[in-house]
Amino acid sequence: MSIDHVYRADSGRILATLIRLVGDFDLAEEVMHDAFVAALERWPGHGVPENPRAWIVSTARHKAIDRLRRDSRFRDKSEEIARWAAAEEGEAPEALPDGENRVADDRLRLIFTCCHPALAVEAQIALTLRTLGGLTTEEIARAFLVPEATLAQRLVRAKSKIRQAGIPYRVPSDERLSERLDSVLAVLYLIFNEGYAATKGAELVRRELCAEAIRLTRLVVELMPERTESRALLALMLLHDSRREARVSPEGELVRLEAQDRSLWDQGEIREGIALTESALREGGARPYALQAAIAALHGEAARFEDTDWRQIVLLYRELMTRYPSPVVELNYAAAVAEASGPEEGLRLLDAIDERGDLATYHLLPAARAELLARLGRKQEAAGAYRRALSLVSNDLERRFLERELGALG
Amino acid sequence: MKYILLIYSKESDWTGLSDKDKVDMYQKYMAFTDSIKKSGHYLGGDGLEPTATATTVRVRNGKPVTTDGPFAETREQLGGYYMIDAKDLDEAAEIATRVPGASYGAVEVRPVMRM
């Protein structure tokens, strides 16, 4: 196992553990970096330790103690230094005092800290993606369309607020848990989406990010089995993730739902996703993630594109639109109507969104219009809409897809 | 950690209260103060006279300049404070929700600088 591999696979968990141990985001990041540098020096000559993660955590902890002794900021923390120093040498990084919380996972504690309501929502998202999702500041900035310097500043402010205001590093108390969960789920879904359809670069499906979002959502489900919304979100993620292999061709091109090789769909994820969707709907009712999961489940159930139950999908989108109106839901509703009732119907709905100007910078609106216009044989208008979509798209794969579609109009 | 809870509300809300309601409010504050004394969170706290009694002092070029009124004219005014000792922000915020003024005004929770 290489250092590079350990870094990619484990740096998120290591960082979360270190934040718990040293109680400071910046210090944890600095000493984790120091420990990896030390590994680069030592491992090639002495061999990779048996438990690389434990080695990094232990080394980083010593580095933290050294730093604290030197740093005047922490001069009064001699008690804390003594506590760390006294911690057992061989302690595994995941060894945690049990009982206080049902799930002892450092990253779960960390996500509740990152998504603390005393932080601005943008800061919650940025901090979670940076700390738990392992995204670079640049990637996060691009995902949320803000300058990198602004985002970096946002992270600095959030971390100092955590430190100075005493935002705790733990899973909230039972009576606060449910209100705190909503913002956590929203952030997890954003991480998943960033992994599923990364806004930047050639790699559309960032498997690790999706896997991470799914893993963290699973932990939340385990922690609060009675919360149906987290179960529904997990279902939604699994059902999307099941199409991962089919969504991109071997040549690296984006494949439309109707053209996907459904034998590549992950049936295990589909089965689990459907079961979770059903139980979430039964116990929690028609809440947003459950409705979206139900739509994804109907796609998952269809052996062929022609078998898709579009009428049911239209009904679910209508339900979603009535309860939780948003222009993006309306766009998806229109696309479903086009399949259920014909492209003219769908186009009429899309034109209405377009006229309101609600999604003026969203490339999928002109892309959806272009597709329906092409089906109706209105090639010139379709070409215009594809060009408009191309002027708005930022993902390379989606750009190439749109260019191919535009070229195919002839 | 030490936190100060700054209690803001519209002074007109207070002056508009009947005598009976004022007594009720005093009693609520006394009960709250007792509760955080008992739980060991209380470090100090006072109510303040209204902003009409405030005087603002600045020193410019070494000379004191004294003016009538509060530092900032705001919709809600600082009416009192508590100094508390809490484990972390969650505990401090939980105590803040029990300050009677939080139910009609707002309570700002600020950590006290560690020197």
Coordinates of C-alpha atoms in Angstrom, one line a residue:
Chain A
M1 CA 0.0 0.0 0.0
S2 CA 1.5 3.3 -1.0
I3 CA 1.4 6.6 0.9
D4 CA -0.6 8.1 -1.9
H5 CA -3.2 5.4 -1.5
V6 CA -3.5 5.9 2.2
Y7 CA -3.9 9.6 1.6
R8 CA -6.6 9.2 -0.9
A9 CA -8.5 6.5 1.0
D10 CA -8.1 7.6 4.5
S11 CA -7.2 11.3 4.8
G12 CA -10.9 12.2 5.5
R13 CA -11.1 9.8 8.4
I14 CA -7.7 10.7 9.7
L15 CA -8.5 14.4 9.6
A16 CA -11.8 13.9 11.4
T17 CA -10.1 11.9 14.1
L18 CA -7.4 14.5 14.5
I19 CA -10.0 17.3 14.8
R20 CA -11.5 15.4 17.6
L21 CA -8.2 14.8 19.3
V22 CA -6.7 18.3 19.0
G23 CA -10.0 20.2 18.9
D24 CA -8.9 22.6 16.1
F25 CA -9.4 22.3 12.3
D26 CA -6.4 24.2 11.2
L27 CA -4.0 22.5 13.6
A28 CA -5.4 19.1 12.6
E29 CA -4.9 19.9 8.9
E30 CA -1.3 21.1 9.6
V31 CA -0.2 18.1 11.6
M32 CA -1.9 15.6 9.3
H33 CA 0.2 17.2 6.5
D34 CA 3.3 17.0 8.7
A35 CA 2.6 13.3 9.4
F36 CA 2.3 12.4 5.7
V37 CA 5.6 14.2 5.1
A38 CA 7.1 12.1 7.8
A39 CA 5.7 9.0 6.2
L40 CA 7.3 10.0 2.9
E41 CA 10.6 10.1 4.7
R42 CA 10.2 7.0 6.8
W43 CA 8.1 4.4 5.0
P44 CA 10.3 3.9 1.9
G45 CA 13.2 2.8 4.1
H46 CA 11.4 1.1 7.0
G47 CA 8.4 -0.3 5.3
V48 CA 4.8 0.6 5.5
P49 CA 3.5 0.1 9.1
E50 CA 0.9 -2.5 9.8
N51 CA -1.9 0.0 10.4
P52 CA -0.9 3.0 8.3
R53 CA -3.9 5.1 9.4
A54 CA -3.0 4.6 13.1
W55 CA 0.6 5.4 12.3
I56 CA -0.4 8.7 10.7
V57 CA -2.8 9.6 13.5
S58 CA -0.3 8.8 16.2
T59 CA 2.5 10.7 14.4
A60 CA 0.2 13.7 13.8
R61 CA -0.8 13.7 17.4
H62 CA 2.9 14.0 18.5
K63 CA 3.4 16.8 15.9
A64 CA 0.4 18.6 17.5
I65 CA 1.9 18.3 20.9
D66 CA 5.2 19.7 19.6
R67 CA 3.4 22.5 17.9
L68 CA 1.4 23.4 21.0
R69 CA 4.5 23.5 23.1
R70 CA 6.1 26.0 20.7
D71 CA 3.0 28.0 19.9
S72 CA 2.3 30.9 22.3
R73 CA -1.4 30.8 21.2
F74 CA -1.7 27.6 23.1
R75 CA 0.7 28.3 26.0
D76 CA -2.1 28.0 28.5
K77 CA -3.1 24.6 27.3
S78 CA -0.6 22.6 29.3
E79 CA -3.4 20.6 30.7
E80 CA -4.5 19.6 27.3
I81 CA -1.0 18.7 26.2
A82 CA -0.7 16.5 29.2
R83 CA -4.0 14.8 28.4
W84 CA -2.9 14.0 24.8
A85 CA 0.5 12.9 25.9
A86 CA -1.0 10.5 28.4
A87 CA -3.2 9.0 25.7
E88 CA -2.1 5.4 25.1
E89 CA 0.5 4.8 22.5
G90 CA -1.1 1.9 20.8
E91 CA -4.6 3.4 20.7
A92 CA -6.3 2.7 17.4
P93 CA -7.6 5.9 15.8
E94 CA -11.2 4.6 15.9
A95 CA -11.2 3.6 19.5
L96 CA -13.7 6.0 21.0
P97 CA -15.5 6.1 24.4
D98 CA -18.7 4.3 23.8
G99 CA -22.1 5.0 25.3
E100 CA -22.2 8.8 24.9
N101 CA -23.5 8.4 21.4
R102 CA -24.9 5.5 19.6
V103 CA -22.6 5.9 16.6
A104 CA -18.9 6.4 17.3
D105 CA -17.7 7.8 14.0
D106 CA -15.5 10.9 14.0
R107 CA -16.7 11.9 10.6
L108 CA -20.3 11.9 11.8
R109 CA -19.4 14.1 14.7
L110 CA -17.5 16.3 12.3
I111 CA -20.5 16.6 9.9
F112 CA -22.7 17.9 12.7
T113 CA -20.0 20.5 13.5
C114 CA -19.6 21.5 9.9
C115 CA -23.4 21.8 9.5
H116 CA -23.9 23.7 12.7
P117 CA -26.7 26.3 12.4
A118 CA -24.4 28.9 14.0
L119 CA -22.5 28.9 10.7
A120 CA -23.9 30.4 7.5
V121 CA -25.3 27.8 5.2
E122 CA -22.7 28.5 2.5
A123 CA -20.0 28.0 5.1
Q124 CA -21.6 24.7 6.2
I125 CA -21.5 23.4 2.7
A126 CA -18.0 24.6 2.0
L127 CA -16.6 23.2 5.2
T128 CA -18.2 19.8 4.8
L129 CA -17.0 19.4 1.3
R130 CA -13.5 20.6 2.2
T131 CA -13.1 18.6 5.4
L132 CA -15.2 15.5 4.8
G133 CA -15.6 15.4 1.0
G134 CA -11.9 16.2 0.5
L135 CA -12.7 18.6 -2.3
T136 CA -10.2 21.4 -3.1
T137 CA -11.1 25.0 -2.4
E138 CA -11.1 25.5 -6.2
E139 CA -13.5 22.7 -6.9
I140 CA -15.9 24.0 -4.2
A141 CA -15.7 27.5 -5.6
R142 CA -16.5 26.3 -9.0
A143 CA -19.4 24.1 -7.8
F144 CA -21.0 27.1 -6.2
L145 CA -20.0 29.7 -8.7
V146 CA -18.0 32.0 -6.3
P147 CA -14.5 33.2 -6.7
E148 CA -11.9 31.0 -5.1
A149 CA -10.6 33.8 -2.8
T150 CA -14.2 34.3 -1.5
L151 CA -14.5 30.7 -0.8
A152 CA -11.1 30.4 0.9
Q153 CA -12.1 33.4 3.1
R154 CA -15.4 31.7 3.9
L155 CA -13.6 28.6 5.1
V156 CA -11.2 30.6 7.2
R157 CA -14.0 32.5 8.9
A158 CA -16.0 29.4 9.6
K159 CA -13.0 27.6 11.1
S160 CA -12.2 30.6 13.4
K161 CA -15.9 30.8 14.4
I162 CA -15.9 27.2 15.4
R163 CA -12.8 27.8 17.5
Q164 CA -13.7 31.1 19.0
A165 CA -17.4 30.6 19.6
G166 CA -16.9 27.2 21.0
I167 CA -19.0 25.2 18.5
P168 CA -18.8 21.7 19.9
Y169 CA -17.4 18.7 18.1
R170 CA -20.1 16.1 18.9
V171 CA -23.4 14.7 17.7
P172 CA -26.1 17.0 19.1
S173 CA -28.3 16.0 22.0
D174 CA -31.4 13.9 21.3
E175 CA -33.8 16.8 21.5
R176 CA -31.8 18.9 19.0
L177 CA -30.9 16.0 16.7
S178 CA -33.9 16.1 14.4
E179 CA -33.7 19.8 13.6
R180 CA -29.9 19.6 13.1
L181 CA -30.4 16.6 10.7
D182 CA -32.1 18.5 8.0
S183 CA -29.2 20.7 7.2
V184 CA -26.9 17.7 7.4
L185 CA -28.9 15.9 4.8
A186 CA -29.0 18.9 2.5
V187 CA -25.2 19.0 2.6
L188 CA -24.8 15.3 2.1
Y189 CA -27.0 15.5 -1.0
L190 CA -24.9 18.3 -2.4
I191 CA -21.8 16.2 -1.9
F192 CA -23.4 13.3 -3.7
N193 CA -24.5 15.6 -6.6
E194 CA -21.0 17.0 -6.8
G195 CA -19.7 13.5 -7.1
Y196 CA -22.4 12.3 -9.5
A197 CA -22.3 15.3 -11.9
A198 CA -19.2 17.2 -11.1
T199 CA -19.4 20.7 -12.5
K200 CA -15.8 20.7 -13.5
G201 CA -13.4 18.7 -15.6
A202 CA -13.7 15.5 -17.7
E203 CA -14.6 13.1 -14.8
L204 CA -18.3 13.2 -14.7
V205 CA -18.8 10.5 -12.1
R206 CA -16.5 11.0 -9.1
R207 CA -17.1 7.7 -7.6
E208 CA -15.3 8.3 -4.4
L209 CA -17.4 11.4 -3.6
C210 CA -20.6 9.5 -4.3
A211 CA -19.4 6.6 -2.2
E212 CA -18.5 9.0 0.6
A213 CA -21.9 10.7 0.5
I214 CA -23.6 7.3 0.6
R215 CA -21.4 6.1 3.5
L216 CA -22.1 9.2 5.5
T217 CA -25.8 9.0 4.8
R218 CA -25.8 5.4 5.9
L219 CA -24.2 6.4 9.1
V220 CA -26.9 9.0 9.7
V221 CA -29.6 6.3 8.9
E222 CA -27.9 4.0 11.5
L223 CA -27.8 6.8 14.1
M224 CA -31.4 7.7 13.7
P225 CA -33.3 4.8 12.2
E226 CA -36.6 6.4 13.0
R227 CA -35.9 9.4 10.7
T228 CA -37.4 8.5 7.4
E229 CA -35.9 11.4 5.5
S230 CA -32.4 10.2 5.8
R231 CA -33.5 6.7 4.7
A232 CA -35.2 8.3 1.7
L233 CA -32.1 10.3 0.8
L234 CA -30.0 7.2 1.0
A235 CA -32.5 5.5 -1.3
L236 CA -32.3 8.4 -3.8
M237 CA -28.5 8.3 -3.8
L238 CA -28.4 4.5 -4.3
L239 CA -30.9 4.6 -7.1
H240 CA -28.9 7.3 -8.9
D241 CA -25.6 5.6 -8.2
S242 CA -26.9 2.3 -9.6
R243 CA -26.7 3.8 -13.1
R244 CA -23.1 5.0 -12.7
E245 CA -21.6 2.5 -15.1
A246 CA -24.2 3.0 -17.8
R247 CA -24.2 6.7 -17.6
V248 CA -20.8 7.1 -19.3
S249 CA -19.8 5.1 -22.4
P250 CA -16.4 3.2 -22.5
E251 CA -15.3 6.2 -24.7
G252 CA -16.1 8.4 -21.8
E253 CA -19.2 10.0 -23.4
L254 CA -22.4 10.8 -21.5
V255 CA -25.2 8.3 -22.3
R256 CA -28.9 9.4 -22.2
L257 CA -31.3 7.4 -20.0
E258 CA -33.0 5.8 -23.0
A259 CA -29.8 4.7 -24.6
Q260 CA -28.2 3.3 -21.4
D261 CA -27.3 -0.4 -21.3
R262 CA -29.5 -1.4 -18.4
S263 CA -27.6 -4.6 -17.8
L264 CA -24.9 -2.4 -16.4
W265 CA -27.2 -1.0 -13.7
D266 CA -26.3 -2.2 -10.3
Q267 CA -29.2 -4.4 -9.3
G268 CA -28.0 -4.6 -5.7
E269 CA -28.2 -0.9 -5.3
I270 CA -31.6 -0.8 -7.1
R271 CA -33.1 -3.5 -4.8
E272 CA -31.8 -1.7 -1.7
G273 CA -32.9 1.7 -3.0
I274 CA -36.4 0.4 -3.8
A275 CA -36.8 -1.2 -0.4
L276 CA -35.7 1.9 1.4
T277 CA -38.0 4.1 -0.7
E278 CA -41.0 1.9 0.1
S279 CA -40.4 2.0 3.8
A280 CA -39.7 5.7 3.8
L281 CA -42.9 6.4 1.9
R282 CA -44.9 4.1 4.2
E283 CA -43.5 5.5 7.5
G284 CA -42.7 9.1 6.6
G285 CA -45.2 10.0 3.8
A286 CA -44.6 12.0 0.7
R287 CA -41.7 14.1 1.7
P288 CA -39.2 15.6 -0.8
Y289 CA -36.5 12.9 -0.8
A290 CA -39.0 10.1 -0.7
L291 CA -40.9 11.5 -3.7
Q292 CA -37.6 11.9 -5.7
A293 CA -36.5 8.4 -4.6
A294 CA -39.9 7.0 -5.8
I295 CA -39.3 8.5 -9.2
A296 CA -35.8 7.1 -9.4
A297 CA -37.2 3.7 -8.2
L298 CA -39.7 3.7 -11.2
H299 CA -36.7 4.1 -13.6
G300 CA -34.8 1.4 -11.7
E301 CA -37.8 -1.0 -12.0
A302 CA -38.1 -0.6 -15.8
A303 CA -36.2 -3.4 -17.6
R304 CA -36.3 -1.3 -20.8
F305 CA -36.8 2.4 -21.4
E306 CA -40.1 1.6 -23.1
D307 CA -41.3 -0.1 -19.9
T308 CA -41.0 3.1 -17.9
D309 CA -44.2 4.0 -16.0
W310 CA -44.2 7.7 -17.2
R311 CA -47.8 8.3 -16.0
Q312 CA -46.8 7.4 -12.4
I313 CA -43.6 9.5 -12.8
V314 CA -45.7 12.5 -13.9
L315 CA -48.0 12.1 -10.9
L316 CA -45.0 12.0 -8.5
Y317 CA -43.5 15.1 -10.1
R318 CA -46.9 16.8 -9.8
E319 CA -47.0 15.9 -6.1
L320 CA -43.5 17.2 -5.6
M321 CA -44.3 20.4 -7.5
T322 CA -47.4 21.1 -5.4
R323 CA -45.7 20.4 -2.1
Y324 CA -42.3 21.8 -2.8
P325 CA -42.4 24.1 -5.8
S326 CA -39.2 24.8 -7.6
P327 CA -38.4 25.6 -11.3
V328 CA -36.0 22.7 -11.5
V329 CA -38.8 20.3 -10.4
E330 CA -41.0 21.9 -13.0
L331 CA -38.4 21.3 -15.7
N332 CA -38.3 17.6 -14.8
Y333 CA -42.1 17.5 -14.7
A334 CA -42.2 18.9 -18.2
A335 CA -39.7 16.3 -19.4
A336 CA -41.8 13.5 -17.9
V337 CA -45.0 14.9 -19.5
A338 CA -43.2 14.9 -22.8
E339 CA -42.7 11.1 -22.4
A340 CA -46.2 10.5 -21.1
S341 CA -48.2 12.7 -23.4
G342 CA -46.0 13.7 -26.3
P343 CA -43.3 16.3 -27.0
E344 CA -45.8 19.2 -27.8
E345 CA -47.2 19.0 -24.3
G346 CA -43.7 19.0 -22.7
L347 CA -42.5 21.8 -24.9
R348 CA -45.4 24.0 -23.9
L349 CA -44.5 23.6 -20.3
L350 CA -40.8 24.2 -20.9
D351 CA -41.6 27.4 -22.9
A352 CA -43.6 28.7 -19.9
I353 CA -40.6 28.2 -17.6
D354 CA -38.4 29.9 -20.3
E355 CA -40.7 32.9 -20.6
R356 CA -40.7 33.5 -16.8
G357 CA -36.9 33.6 -17.0
D358 CA -36.6 31.4 -13.8
L359 CA -33.8 29.2 -15.1
A360 CA -32.1 31.7 -17.4
T361 CA -28.6 30.4 -16.6
Y362 CA -29.4 26.7 -16.3
H363 CA -28.2 24.8 -19.3
L364 CA -30.6 21.9 -18.9
L365 CA -33.6 24.1 -19.8
P366 CA -32.5 24.9 -23.3
A367 CA -31.0 21.3 -23.6
A368 CA -34.4 19.9 -22.8
R369 CA -36.2 22.3 -25.2
A370 CA -33.7 21.4 -27.9
E371 CA -34.4 17.7 -27.5
L372 CA -38.1 18.1 -27.8
L373 CA -37.8 20.5 -30.8
A374 CA -35.6 18.0 -32.5
R375 CA -38.2 15.2 -32.0
L376 CA -40.8 17.5 -33.5
G377 CA -38.6 18.0 -36.5
R378 CA -38.0 21.7 -35.8
K379 CA -34.3 21.4 -36.5
Q380 CA -33.4 25.1 -36.8
E381 CA -35.0 26.0 -33.5
A382 CA -33.4 22.9 -31.9
A383 CA -30.0 24.0 -33.1
G384 CA -30.6 27.4 -31.6
A385 CA -31.5 25.9 -28.3
Y386 CA -28.5 23.5 -28.3
R387 CA -26.2 26.5 -28.9
R388 CA -27.8 28.3 -26.0
A389 CA -27.3 25.3 -23.8
L390 CA -23.7 25.1 -24.9
S391 CA -23.1 28.7 -23.9
L392 CA -24.2 27.9 -20.4
V393 CA -22.8 24.4 -19.7
S394 CA -19.7 24.1 -17.6
N395 CA -19.1 20.3 -17.5
D396 CA -16.9 18.9 -20.2
L397 CA -18.8 15.7 -20.7
E398 CA -22.1 17.5 -20.9
R399 CA -20.6 19.9 -23.3
R400 CA -19.4 17.1 -25.7
F401 CA -22.8 15.5 -25.4
L402 CA -24.6 18.7 -26.4
E403 CA -22.1 19.2 -29.3
R404 CA -22.8 15.6 -30.5
E405 CA -26.5 16.2 -30.4
L406 CA -26.2 19.5 -32.2
G407 CA -24.0 17.8 -34.9
A408 CA -26.6 15.0 -35.2
L409 CA -29.3 17.4 -36.2
G410 CA -27.6 17.5 -39.7
Chain B
M1 CA -16.0 28.9 28.2
K2 CA -17.3 32.4 29.2
Y3 CA -20.1 33.8 27.2
I4 CA -22.0 37.1 27.4
L5 CA -25.7 37.0 26.6
L6 CA -26.8 40.4 25.3
I7 CA -30.5 40.9 25.5
Y8 CA -32.0 43.1 22.8
S9 CA -35.6 44.2 22.5
K10 CA -37.7 47.2 21.6
E11 CA -37.8 49.5 24.6
S12 CA -41.4 50.5 23.6
D13 CA -42.4 46.8 24.2
W14 CA -41.2 47.2 27.8
T15 CA -42.6 50.7 28.5
G16 CA -45.9 49.7 27.0
L17 CA -46.4 46.9 29.6
S18 CA -49.0 47.3 32.3
D19 CA -47.6 47.3 35.9
K20 CA -48.9 43.8 36.4
D21 CA -47.1 42.6 33.3
K22 CA -43.9 44.3 34.4
V23 CA -44.1 42.5 37.7
D24 CA -44.6 39.2 35.8
M25 CA -41.6 39.9 33.7
Y26 CA -39.4 40.7 36.7
Q27 CA -40.5 37.4 38.3
K28 CA -39.6 35.5 35.1
Y29 CA -36.2 37.1 35.1
M30 CA -35.7 36.3 38.8
A31 CA -36.7 32.7 38.3
F32 CA -34.4 32.4 35.3
T33 CA -31.5 34.0 37.2
D34 CA -32.1 31.6 40.1
S35 CA -32.1 28.6 37.8
I36 CA -28.8 29.4 36.2
K37 CA -27.3 30.2 39.6
K38 CA -28.4 26.8 40.8
S39 CA -27.0 25.1 37.7
G40 CA -23.7 26.8 38.2
H41 CA -23.7 28.7 34.9
Y42 CA -24.3 32.2 36.3
L43 CA -21.3 34.6 36.5
G44 CA -23.1 37.9 36.5
G45 CA -25.8 39.9 34.9
D46 CA -27.8 43.1 35.1
G47 CA -30.7 44.9 33.5
L48 CA -29.9 48.3 32.0
E49 CA -31.8 51.7 32.3
P50 CA -33.3 52.7 29.0
T51 CA -31.3 54.2 26.1
A52 CA -32.7 57.7 27.0
T53 CA -30.3 57.6 29.9
A54 CA -27.3 56.7 27.8
T55 CA -24.3 58.9 27.2
T56 CA -21.7 58.2 24.6
V57 CA -18.1 59.2 25.1
R58 CA -15.3 59.3 22.4
V59 CA -11.8 60.6 22.7
R60 CA -10.6 62.4 19.5
N61 CA -7.1 63.9 19.2
G62 CA -6.8 63.3 22.9
K63 CA -9.9 65.3 23.7
P64 CA -13.0 63.6 25.2
V65 CA -16.2 64.2 23.3
T66 CA -19.4 63.5 25.1
T67 CA -22.8 63.1 23.4
D68 CA -26.3 62.3 24.5
G69 CA -27.8 59.0 23.5
P70 CA -26.7 55.4 22.7
F71 CA -23.7 54.6 20.4
A72 CA -26.0 53.2 17.7
E73 CA -29.7 54.0 16.9
T74 CA -31.1 50.5 16.3
R75 CA -34.6 49.1 16.1
E76 CA -34.0 46.9 19.1
Q77 CA -31.9 48.1 22.0
L78 CA -29.5 46.5 24.5
G79 CA -31.6 46.1 27.7
G80 CA -29.5 43.8 29.8
Y81 CA -26.9 41.0 29.9
Y82 CA -25.8 37.9 31.6
M83 CA -22.3 36.6 31.9
I84 CA -22.3 32.8 31.9
D85 CA -20.0 29.9 32.0
A86 CA -20.9 27.2 29.6
K87 CA -19.3 24.0 28.2
D88 CA -19.7 25.1 24.6
L89 CA -21.8 27.1 22.2
D90 CA -24.6 24.6 22.3
E91 CA -25.0 24.8 26.0
A92 CA -24.7 28.7 25.9
A93 CA -27.4 28.8 23.2
E94 CA -29.6 26.5 25.1
I95 CA -29.4 28.8 28.1
A96 CA -30.0 31.8 25.8
T97 CA -33.3 30.3 24.7
R98 CA -34.5 30.4 28.3
V99 CA -33.8 34.1 28.8
P100 CA -37.3 35.7 29.1
G101 CA -36.3 38.4 26.5
A102 CA -35.6 35.8 23.9
S103 CA -39.4 35.2 23.5
Y104 CA -40.1 38.7 22.3
G105 CA -36.7 40.2 21.5
A106 CA -33.4 38.6 20.7
V107 CA -30.4 37.3 22.6
E108 CA -26.9 37.6 21.1
V109 CA -24.5 35.0 22.3
R110 CA -20.8 36.2 22.3
P111 CA -17.8 34.3 23.6
V112 CA -15.7 36.3 25.9
M113 CA -12.1 36.8 24.7
R114 CA -9.6 34.5 26.4
M115 CA -6.6 36.6 27.6

